[in-house]
Coordinates of C-alpha atoms in Angstrom, one line a residue:
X231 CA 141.0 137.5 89.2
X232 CA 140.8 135.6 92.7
X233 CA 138.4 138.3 93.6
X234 CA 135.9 138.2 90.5
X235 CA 136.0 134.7 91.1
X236 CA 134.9 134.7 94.6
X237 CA 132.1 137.2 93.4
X238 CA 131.2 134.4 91.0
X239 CA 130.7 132.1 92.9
X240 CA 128.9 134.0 95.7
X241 CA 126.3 135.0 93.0
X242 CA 126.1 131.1 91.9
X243 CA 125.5 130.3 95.8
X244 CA 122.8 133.1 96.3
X245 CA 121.1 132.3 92.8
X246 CA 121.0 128.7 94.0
X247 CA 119.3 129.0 96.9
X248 CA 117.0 131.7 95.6
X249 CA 116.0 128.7 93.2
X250 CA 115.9 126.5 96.5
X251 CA 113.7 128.8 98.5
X252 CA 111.3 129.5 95.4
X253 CA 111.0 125.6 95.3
X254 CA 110.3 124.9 98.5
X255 CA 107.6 128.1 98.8
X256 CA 106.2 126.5 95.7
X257 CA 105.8 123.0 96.8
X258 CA 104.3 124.5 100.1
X259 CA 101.4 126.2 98.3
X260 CA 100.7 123.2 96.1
X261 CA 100.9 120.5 98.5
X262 CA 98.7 119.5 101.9
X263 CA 101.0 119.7 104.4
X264 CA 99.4 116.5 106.3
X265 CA 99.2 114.0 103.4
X266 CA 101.5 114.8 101.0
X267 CA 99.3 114.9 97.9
X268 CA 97.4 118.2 95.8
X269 CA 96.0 120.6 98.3
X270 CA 92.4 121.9 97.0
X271 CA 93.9 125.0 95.0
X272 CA 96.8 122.7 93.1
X273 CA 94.4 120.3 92.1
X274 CA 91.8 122.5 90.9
X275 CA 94.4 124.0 89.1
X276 CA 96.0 120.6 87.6
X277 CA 92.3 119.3 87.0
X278 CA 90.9 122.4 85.2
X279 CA 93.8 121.7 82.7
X280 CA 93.6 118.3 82.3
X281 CA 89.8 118.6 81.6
X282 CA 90.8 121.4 78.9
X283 CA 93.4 119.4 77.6
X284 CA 90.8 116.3 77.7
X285 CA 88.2 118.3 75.5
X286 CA 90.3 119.9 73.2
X287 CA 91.5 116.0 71.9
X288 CA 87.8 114.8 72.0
X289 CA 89.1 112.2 74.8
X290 CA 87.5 111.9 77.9
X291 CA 88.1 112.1 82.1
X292 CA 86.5 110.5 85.0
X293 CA 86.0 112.0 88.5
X294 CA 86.0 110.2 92.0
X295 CA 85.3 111.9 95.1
X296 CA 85.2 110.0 98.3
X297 CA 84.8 111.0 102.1
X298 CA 86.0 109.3 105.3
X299 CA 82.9 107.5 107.1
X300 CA 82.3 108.4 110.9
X301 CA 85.8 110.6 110.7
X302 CA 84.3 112.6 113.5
X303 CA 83.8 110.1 115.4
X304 CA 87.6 108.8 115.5
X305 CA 88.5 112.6 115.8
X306 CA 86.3 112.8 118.9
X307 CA 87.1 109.3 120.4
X308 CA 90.6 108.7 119.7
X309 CA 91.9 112.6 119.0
X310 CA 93.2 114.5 116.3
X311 CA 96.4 112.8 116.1
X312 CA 94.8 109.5 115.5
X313 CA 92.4 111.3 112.9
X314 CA 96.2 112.8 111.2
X315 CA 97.4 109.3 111.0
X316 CA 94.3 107.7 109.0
X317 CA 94.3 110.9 106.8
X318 CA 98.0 110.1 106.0
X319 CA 97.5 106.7 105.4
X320 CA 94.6 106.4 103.8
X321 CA 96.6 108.8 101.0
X322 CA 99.4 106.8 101.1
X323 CA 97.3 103.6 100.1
X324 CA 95.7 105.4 97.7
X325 CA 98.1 106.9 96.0
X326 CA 99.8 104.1 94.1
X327 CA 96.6 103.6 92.2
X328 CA 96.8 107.1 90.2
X329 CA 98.4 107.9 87.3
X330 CA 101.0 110.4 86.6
X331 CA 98.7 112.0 84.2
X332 CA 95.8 112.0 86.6
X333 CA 95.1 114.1 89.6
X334 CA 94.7 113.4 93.2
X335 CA 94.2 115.7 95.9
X336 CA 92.8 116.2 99.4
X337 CA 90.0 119.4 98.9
X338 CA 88.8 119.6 102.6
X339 CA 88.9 118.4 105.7
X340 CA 88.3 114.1 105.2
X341 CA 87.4 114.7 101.5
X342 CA 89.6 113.6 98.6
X343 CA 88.8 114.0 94.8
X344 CA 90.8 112.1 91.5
X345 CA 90.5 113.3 87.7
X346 CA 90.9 110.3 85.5
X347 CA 92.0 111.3 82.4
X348 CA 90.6 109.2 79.6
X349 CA 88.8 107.2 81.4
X350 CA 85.1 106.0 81.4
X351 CA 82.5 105.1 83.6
X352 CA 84.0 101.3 84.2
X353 CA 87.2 103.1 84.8
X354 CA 85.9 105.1 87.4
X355 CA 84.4 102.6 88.9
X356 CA 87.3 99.9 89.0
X357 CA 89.7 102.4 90.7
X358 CA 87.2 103.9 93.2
X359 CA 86.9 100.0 94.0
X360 CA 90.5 99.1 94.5
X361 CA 91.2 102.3 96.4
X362 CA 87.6 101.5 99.0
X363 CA 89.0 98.1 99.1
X364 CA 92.6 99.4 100.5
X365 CA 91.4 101.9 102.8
X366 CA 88.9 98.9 104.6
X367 CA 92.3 97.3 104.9
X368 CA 93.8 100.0 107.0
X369 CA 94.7 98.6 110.5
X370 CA 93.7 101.1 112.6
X371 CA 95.4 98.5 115.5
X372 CA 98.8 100.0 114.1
X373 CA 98.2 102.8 115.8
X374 CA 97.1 101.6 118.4
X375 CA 92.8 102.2 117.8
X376 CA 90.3 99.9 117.8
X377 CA 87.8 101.0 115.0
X378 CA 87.4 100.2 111.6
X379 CA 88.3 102.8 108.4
X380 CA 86.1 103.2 105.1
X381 CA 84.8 105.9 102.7
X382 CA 82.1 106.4 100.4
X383 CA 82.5 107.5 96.6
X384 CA 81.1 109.3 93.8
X385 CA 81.9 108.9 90.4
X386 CA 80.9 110.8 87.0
X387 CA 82.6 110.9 83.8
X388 CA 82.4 114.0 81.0
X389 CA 80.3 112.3 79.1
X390 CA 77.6 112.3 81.5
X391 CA 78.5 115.9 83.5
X392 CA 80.7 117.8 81.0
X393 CA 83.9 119.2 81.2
X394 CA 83.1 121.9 83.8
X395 CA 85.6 121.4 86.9
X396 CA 82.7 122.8 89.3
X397 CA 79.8 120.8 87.5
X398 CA 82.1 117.1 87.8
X399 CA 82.5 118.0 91.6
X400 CA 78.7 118.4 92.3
X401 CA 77.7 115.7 90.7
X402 CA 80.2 113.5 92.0
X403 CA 79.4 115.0 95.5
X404 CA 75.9 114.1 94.9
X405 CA 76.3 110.7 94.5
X406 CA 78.7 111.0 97.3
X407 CA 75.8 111.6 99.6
X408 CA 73.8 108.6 97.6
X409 CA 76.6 106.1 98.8
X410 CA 76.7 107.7 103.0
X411 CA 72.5 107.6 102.9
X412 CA 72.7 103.9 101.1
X413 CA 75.2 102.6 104.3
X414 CA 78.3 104.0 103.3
X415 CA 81.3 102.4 102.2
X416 CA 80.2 101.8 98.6
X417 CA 80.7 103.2 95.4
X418 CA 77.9 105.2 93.6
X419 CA 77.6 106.3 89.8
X420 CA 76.2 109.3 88.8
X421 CA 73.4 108.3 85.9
X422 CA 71.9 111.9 85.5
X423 CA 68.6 112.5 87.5
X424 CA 68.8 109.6 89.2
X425 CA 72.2 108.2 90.7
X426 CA 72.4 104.4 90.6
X427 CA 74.3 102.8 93.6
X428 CA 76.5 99.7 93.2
X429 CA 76.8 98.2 96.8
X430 CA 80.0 96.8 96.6

């Protein structure tokens, strides 16, 4: 009996930390090691279904993409460490502001991208606004630089650019682009054709 106990519970320990192990492996290929959010592959995955999910009930999703102005240039001035530090902070700040049924990931190198879901153009907007205005208010002085931190965003919704993962991105990306050749640090809209900037 002592014996088939002691089997028991060194199956229990092994199957625990099998579960452990698989966890842990799990959470490494989901998660970007540097900022702790959705790496590029978990939230494509996560955003794909929302959008799905989104269609299928006739609602609707938003999506923000924003890039780090003049990243480069802290990377090359100050060193990758510094250019570590903003990455982590600016997804720390940002963070807070997205919902636990929305999406939030880091998808390349100073690139981040959000799936709203339900929300609209104003939406969209609002939150690409309150998260621009928290990364401007990034002290770079806390770590010791001396330089200034901001992004410029694109948003579309799926009722202008559909409910194609791939099509959302590019046309978020596009106006993107719009916002860094209108002076950066400002929040474009995609309108179709012709992306409309708000200089905010």
């Amino acid at each position: 009996l002592a014996l088939a106990l002691l089997l028991l519970a060194s199956l229990s320990f092994w199957a625990w930390r099998a579960r452990r192990v698989q966890r842990v492996l799990r959470q490494l290929a989901e998660i970007d090691g540097l900022t702790g959010i959705s790496n590029r592959r978990h939230f494509s995955v996560q955003a794909s279904a929302l959008l799905v999910d989104c269609a299928k009930a006739g609602g609707s999703a938003c999506m923000i993409m924003f890039d780090l102005d003049h990243f480069k240039y802290i990377n090359d001035h100050y060193g990758h460490a510094t250019g570590d530090w903003v990455l982590r902070q600016v997804a720390d700040v940002c963070k807070p502001l997205v919902g636990r049924n929305d999406c939030f990931g880091r998808i390349g190198g100073e690139e981040f991208a959000v799936v709203l879901s339900g929300g609209g153009v104003e939406a969209g907007r609002e939150l690409a606004l309150q998260m621009r205005q928290r990364i401007t208010a990034i002290d770079a002085r806390a770590n010791g630089g001396s330089f200034n931190i901001s992004a410029s965003f694109g948003v579309t919704t799926t009722r202008m650019s559909g409910f194609d993962l791939d099509r959302l991105m590019a046309h978020a990306d596009e106006v993107l682009y719009a916002s860094k050749h209108q002076g950066r640090n400002r929040v474009s809209v995609y309108q179709g054709a012709q992306p409309a900037a708000a200089p905010f």
